[in-house]
Amino acid sequence: MAKLALPEESYADQFGPHLNYTPEGGWDTREPDKLVDTHCCFCGVQCGITLKVKENRVIGFEPREDFPVNEGKLCPKGVKRYMQNEHPDRLKSPLIADPLTGFRKASWDEAYSKTVDEINRIQAKYGKDSFAFLGGASMTNEKAYLNGKFARIALQTANIDYNGRLCMVSAGAANKIAFGIDRAASPWEDIPKAKVIILAGTNLAECFPVLTKFIWKARDNGAKIIVIDPRVTPIARTADLYLPVKPGRDSALANGILHQLIKNNWTDEGFLANHTDGWEQVAETVEKYTPEYTEKITGVPAASIIKAGELWGPPETSMLLHARGIEHHTKGVENVLSYMNLVLATGRIGREGCGYGAITGQGNGQGGREHGQRCNQLPGGRDINNKDHREHIANFWGVEESSLPYEGLTACEIIDAIEEGKIKGLLSISFNPLVSIPDSNRTRKALEKLEYFGCIDFFMNETARYADVVMAGSLQEEDEGTVTTGEGRCVKLNQSVTPPGDAKADWKIICDLAERLGKKDYFDYTGPGQIFDELARASAGGVNDYSGMSWERIEQENGVFWPCKGESHPGTPRLFEDKKFYTPNGKAQMKGFEYRPPAEDVDAEYPIIFTTGRVVSQYLSGTQTRRIGSLVDQYPEPLCELHPMLADHLGIQDGDILKVSSRRGHIILPAQVVKTIRPDTVFIPYHWADKKAANQLTNRELDPTSKIPEFKVCACKVEKIEDAPNKKYELAGQIAGKPPSSPIKFYPKPPEHLSAR
Ligand SMILES: Nc1nc2c(c(=O)[nH]1)N[C@H]1C(S)=C(S)[C@@H](COP(=O)(O)OP(=O)(O)OC[C@H]3O[C@@H](n4cnc5c(=O)[nH]c(N)nc54)[C@H](O)[C@@H]3O)O[C@H]1N2
Ligand SMILES: Nc1nc2c(c(=O)[nH]1)N[C@H]1C(S)=C(S)[C@@H](COP(=O)(O)OP(=O)(O)OC[C@H]3O[C@@H](n4cnc5c(=O)[nH]c(N)nc54)[C@H](O)[C@@H]3O)O[C@H]1N2
Ligand code: SF4
Ligand SMILES: [Mo]
């Protein structure tokens, strides 16, 4: 019998979490030189993890028992997170685009010179704002602060924004409007104390697996769980009530539930009168949202809407948790505010077991949006258009107030401005817009128009293939700093290893560039510790006050919750305990919204609703997790979820190859026929690039307030490709040689044919 040939590299990451395969063969079971307590590099839960380090390599890990959020648990991504540092694709030196070879290695001096020359040339020719900066919320607070300062002082451009614009901004804007502060109101410890929980638009068990422990505890304590999602996600299977909302209809559904609360006198009139504004307008708005009327819009049965009111109305305590399912919409802010009305109408906020929280996505999704890397923001969560805030920060930095730019463009608008020829140069760090922004064909055209494009990353992501200069930055474990988790707790990341080869810490690259732009005096840091101290001082007096924090204190206390207004301030795990909100008059601001349809609704030509999101084993644009073989094996390529009724109607069987098209593009992929999705909707996860990218189809219409794009709903059509082999059948025939889990190879520039997994 022929020997089964498996590619060499597929072994590297196939084995148990506590053993590490070495390039020489065999297991690295040696005693580590040191153990480093730090946190997971992926989602906003920021589980505690101890990395085992031997000879400047991470050789294994243990989940931390002492971190109260995960208590010794990790999810499938967390247990593999340490496998990136040694990956063959890890960038180890700067690269410069070369017309003949794609990219060639370069020295830092050459990479910096080219970058700075181009910044100077472009800004001299087209103006300061013609050069833009894109940052990211996977990076630490220190880097978020540095990016904002770099853009305003070194580049002097208004056009800086970050990938959180695709993520948390609808929740952020709604929180600001309603409460004057952008943070979850309650620590996760409050979840098990709630008697009823709404999970709206979150695939919690796949996206924040470790948080399910709080939900199970709540259930053990007798809580009722309501899940609102067009798909029966794993957490929905165990819910007491599942509301299968039609994508894009959440504000109507929230109005319908509130209608029931009013009808049955389950509102807290005392709280509403003393602590809120706007209740009358809200009550008037929801008057017509009877169960029948709401059912017509949302597709949720009237009886279930009545039931939701019965579950949410009477209890003493409750928790509203939501994520991108309600936020990734052209009315993302309206959706969030409409659900918030359910919290405020019952007065269940600011005490034990009560509150709300937008579950933060990226590792530093919370802190990444606080310290000034957004187009409208200065450190401390300050407003860049506010005269007092500008003066405060200008004084703090030692620059003229008049030299600070005003509000610039948001992330998608920056890509649009590149397409329109208004922005000519771009520096991007920790962002992969070609995969993550809607309408990727348009993003590609924009990238081709840039006169200069520089990227800082530890992998060659798909967008970086269009760069002129790629700078090898740092992985999370190669640097140190802080991140702020989804509950508002600032925690410390510790350095385990140094960046390999010529790669540099991200903060150092930014400071070096600032120096070459003539701004050394403002960026003369010895390390991220000094940047944190400056950030904390800069935040003093702002809403996002970190001034009482130091790295030492954060480590000692296993994290500190902001606001923390001085060394003796204990931090603030639960907001609003004094029933005072951060709005000018101290009252929560309620607003009611008439339902309005998504930007692109279904019609005769595109009759099916298209929605997108995640799977448990892949992360974001996939640059990190598509390189970890065992995660790839769990879900090797995108599948299109559709209901058996829709499949029957279209003559489709599980595993058939489909063409799913929208007005903007199409994708060809296998069908996954499941009963767990609405029959009028199809779902495709978005973690793949190029021809496998879901964002070829999505719509770049933005929410008018938050400027988030409508990832969660547009119109599509689905066709079976008649002569393609059924993928399931084909795979069943080669069960022994299942798809190899080879890591992505390093490819030079040619973008067209490259369809890396
Ligand atoms: N495994 C994994 N975990 C992750 C990530 C990852 O990429 N992979 N990313 C992290 C990041 S950055 C983020 S932002 C979070 C995202 O976390 P989630 O928001 O929980 O994840 P999504 O899959 O984007 O969307 C959640 C759900 O919204 C539903 N949905 C679609 N349309 C609608 C609608 O109109 N209304 C309602 N109510 N629901 C709708 C989808 O069916 C989906 O189940 O996850 C974080 N954790
Ligand atoms: N269709 C569809 N599209 C979506 C979504 C959806 O639900 N549906 N979700 C949206 C959401 S919520 C998000 S958050 C975005 C995410 O979209 P992106 O931010 O574009 O995705 P990432 O994969 O995080 O890409 C970031 C890049 O940063 C690099 N990186 C990570 N950490 C660091 C670091 O510390 N330093 C440096 N230098 N580089 C780093 C990674 O290698 C990667 O190449 O996608 C959005 N796009
Ligand atoms: S839940 Fe999030 S932070 Fe925890 S191990 Fe998984 S990806 Fe990492
Ligand atoms: Mo996100």
PDB file of C-alpha atoms in Angstrom, residues 289-386:
ATOM      1  CA  TYR A 289     -45.820  48.323  17.900  1.00  0.00           C
ATOM      2  CA  THR A 290     -48.444  45.788  18.879  1.00  0.00           C
ATOM      3  CA  PRO A 291     -47.361  42.134  18.760  1.00  0.00           C
ATOM      4  CA  GLU A 292     -49.104  41.701  15.401  1.00  0.00           C
ATOM      5  CA  TYR A 293     -47.589  44.826  13.842  1.00  0.00           C
ATOM      6  CA  THR A 294     -44.128  43.908  15.189  1.00  0.00           C
ATOM      7  CA  GLU A 295     -44.448  40.363  13.879  1.00  0.00           C
ATOM      8  CA  LYS A 296     -45.124  41.723  10.383  1.00  0.00           C
ATOM      9  CA  ILE A 297     -41.876  43.691  10.369  1.00  0.00           C
ATOM     10  CA  THR A 298     -39.566  41.366  12.282  1.00  0.00           C
ATOM     11  CA  GLY A 299     -40.799  37.899  11.402  1.00  0.00           C
ATOM     12  CA  VAL A 300     -40.875  37.052  15.123  1.00  0.00           C
ATOM     13  CA  PRO A 301     -44.193  35.385  16.112  1.00  0.00           C
ATOM     14  CA  ALA A 302     -46.529  37.685  18.073  1.00  0.00           C
ATOM     15  CA  ALA A 303     -46.799  35.098  20.859  1.00  0.00           C
ATOM     16  CA  SER A 304     -43.015  35.132  21.308  1.00  0.00           C
ATOM     17  CA  ILE A 305     -43.005  38.918  21.567  1.00  0.00           C
ATOM     18  CA  ILE A 306     -45.645  38.729  24.308  1.00  0.00           C
ATOM     19  CA  LYS A 307     -43.570  36.047  26.036  1.00  0.00           C
ATOM     20  CA  ALA A 308     -40.441  38.223  25.845  1.00  0.00           C
ATOM     21  CA  GLY A 309     -42.355  40.989  27.627  1.00  0.00           C
ATOM     22  CA  GLU A 310     -43.480  38.524  30.309  1.00  0.00           C
ATOM     23  CA  LEU A 311     -39.935  37.320  30.903  1.00  0.00           C
ATOM     24  CA  TRP A 312     -38.253  40.746  30.853  1.00  0.00           C
ATOM     25  CA  GLY A 313     -40.951  42.748  32.650  1.00  0.00           C
ATOM     26  CA  PRO A 314     -41.432  41.546  36.243  1.00  0.00           C
ATOM     27  CA  PRO A 315     -37.981  40.455  37.597  1.00  0.00           C
ATOM     28  CA  GLU A 316     -35.973  42.578  40.028  1.00  0.00           C
ATOM     29  CA  THR A 317     -32.717  42.182  38.125  1.00  0.00           C
ATOM     30  CA  SER A 318     -31.750  41.876  34.450  1.00  0.00           C
ATOM     31  CA  MET A 319     -28.874  42.111  32.015  1.00  0.00           C
ATOM     32  CA  LEU A 320     -28.855  43.201  28.379  1.00  0.00           C
ATOM     33  CA  LEU A 321     -25.862  41.941  26.406  1.00  0.00           C
ATOM     34  CA  HIS A 322     -25.448  42.674  22.724  1.00  0.00           C
ATOM     35  CA  ALA A 323     -22.845  42.525  19.984  1.00  0.00           C
ATOM     36  CA  ARG A 324     -22.413  43.110  16.304  1.00  0.00           C
ATOM     37  CA  GLY A 325     -25.652  41.425  15.236  1.00  0.00           C
ATOM     38  CA  ILE A 326     -27.587  44.561  16.218  1.00  0.00           C
ATOM     39  CA  GLU A 327     -24.716  47.030  15.682  1.00  0.00           C
ATOM     40  CA  HIS A 328     -23.448  46.264  12.147  1.00  0.00           C
ATOM     41  CA  HIS A 329     -26.294  48.195  10.526  1.00  0.00           C
ATOM     42  CA  THR A 330     -27.043  51.542   8.933  1.00  0.00           C
ATOM     43  CA  LYS A 331     -29.248  51.962  12.006  1.00  0.00           C
ATOM     44  CA  GLY A 332     -26.823  50.334  14.441  1.00  0.00           C
ATOM     45  CA  VAL A 333     -27.062  53.246  16.868  1.00  0.00           C
ATOM     46  CA  GLU A 334     -30.879  53.226  16.697  1.00  0.00           C
ATOM     47  CA  ASN A 335     -30.948  49.484  17.374  1.00  0.00           C
ATOM     48  CA  VAL A 336     -28.749  49.807  20.452  1.00  0.00           C
ATOM     49  CA  LEU A 337     -30.702  52.783  21.839  1.00  0.00           C
ATOM     50  CA  SER A 338     -33.973  50.939  21.267  1.00  0.00           C
ATOM     51  CA  TYR A 339     -32.784  47.927  23.300  1.00  0.00           C
ATOM     52  CA  MET A 340     -31.364  50.314  25.920  1.00  0.00           C
ATOM     53  CA  ASN A 341     -34.911  51.621  26.389  1.00  0.00           C
ATOM     54  CA  LEU A 342     -35.821  48.180  27.789  1.00  0.00           C
ATOM     55  CA  VAL A 343     -33.124  48.601  30.453  1.00  0.00           C
ATOM     56  CA  LEU A 344     -34.064  52.174  31.328  1.00  0.00           C
ATOM     57  CA  ALA A 345     -37.835  51.623  31.251  1.00  0.00           C
ATOM     58  CA  THR A 346     -37.462  49.040  34.000  1.00  0.00           C
ATOM     59  CA  GLY A 347     -34.888  51.136  35.922  1.00  0.00           C
ATOM     60  CA  ARG A 348     -32.592  48.133  36.154  1.00  0.00           C
ATOM     61  CA  ILE A 349     -29.217  49.772  36.010  1.00  0.00           C
ATOM     62  CA  GLY A 350     -26.520  50.859  38.468  1.00  0.00           C
ATOM     63  CA  ARG A 351     -27.095  48.104  41.008  1.00  0.00           C
ATOM     64  CA  GLU A 352     -26.045  44.501  41.574  1.00  0.00           C
ATOM     65  CA  GLY A 353     -27.182  42.094  38.860  1.00  0.00           C
ATOM     66  CA  CYS A 354     -28.481  44.905  36.635  1.00  0.00           C
ATOM     67  CA  GLY A 355     -27.142  46.691  33.602  1.00  0.00           C
ATOM     68  CA  TYR A 356     -26.051  46.372  30.020  1.00  0.00           C
ATOM     69  CA  GLY A 357     -22.948  45.664  28.004  1.00  0.00           C
ATOM     70  CA  ALA A 358     -21.891  45.696  24.384  1.00  0.00           C
ATOM     71  CA  ILE A 359     -19.566  42.708  24.333  1.00  0.00           C
ATOM     72  CA  THR A 360     -16.248  44.011  23.089  1.00  0.00           C
ATOM     73  CA  GLY A 361     -14.821  42.276  20.033  1.00  0.00           C
ATOM     74  CA  GLN A 362     -11.101  42.739  19.607  1.00  0.00           C
ATOM     75  CA  GLY A 363      -8.537  42.157  22.319  1.00  0.00           C
ATOM     76  CA  ASN A 364      -8.452  45.879  23.080  1.00  0.00           C
ATOM     77  CA  GLY A 365     -11.764  46.792  21.479  1.00  0.00           C
ATOM     78  CA  GLN A 366     -12.535  48.858  24.578  1.00  0.00           C
ATOM     79  CA  GLY A 367      -9.196  50.598  25.240  1.00  0.00           C
ATOM     80  CA  GLY A 368      -8.469  50.914  21.520  1.00  0.00           C
ATOM     81  CA  ARG A 369     -11.385  53.323  21.277  1.00  0.00           C
ATOM     82  CA  GLU A 370     -10.520  55.520  24.235  1.00  0.00           C
ATOM     83  CA  HIS A 371      -7.111  57.114  23.854  1.00  0.00           C
ATOM     84  CA  GLY A 372      -7.231  59.122  20.666  1.00  0.00           C
ATOM     85  CA  GLN A 373      -6.763  56.941  17.581  1.00  0.00           C
ATOM     86  CA  ARG A 374     -10.261  57.800  16.341  1.00  0.00           C
ATOM     87  CA  CYS A 375     -10.852  60.622  13.899  1.00  0.00           C
ATOM     88  CA  ASN A 376     -13.058  62.513  16.358  1.00  0.00           C
ATOM     89  CA  GLN A 377     -11.160  61.921  19.563  1.00  0.00           C
ATOM     90  CA  LEU A 378      -8.315  63.120  21.782  1.00  0.00           C
ATOM     91  CA  PRO A 379      -6.923  61.225  24.811  1.00  0.00           C
ATOM     92  CA  GLY A 380      -9.202  60.667  27.795  1.00  0.00           C
ATOM     93  CA  GLY A 381     -12.114  60.097  25.426  1.00  0.00           C
ATOM     94  CA  ARG A 382     -12.121  63.835  24.635  1.00  0.00           C
ATOM     95  CA  ASP A 383     -13.803  65.470  21.669  1.00  0.00           C
ATOM     96  CA  ILE A 384     -11.408  66.819  19.038  1.00  0.00           C
ATOM     97  CA  ASN A 385     -13.888  69.517  17.992  1.00  0.00           C
ATOM     98  CA  ASN A 386     -14.377  70.832  21.544  1.00  0.00           C
TER      99      ASN A 386
END
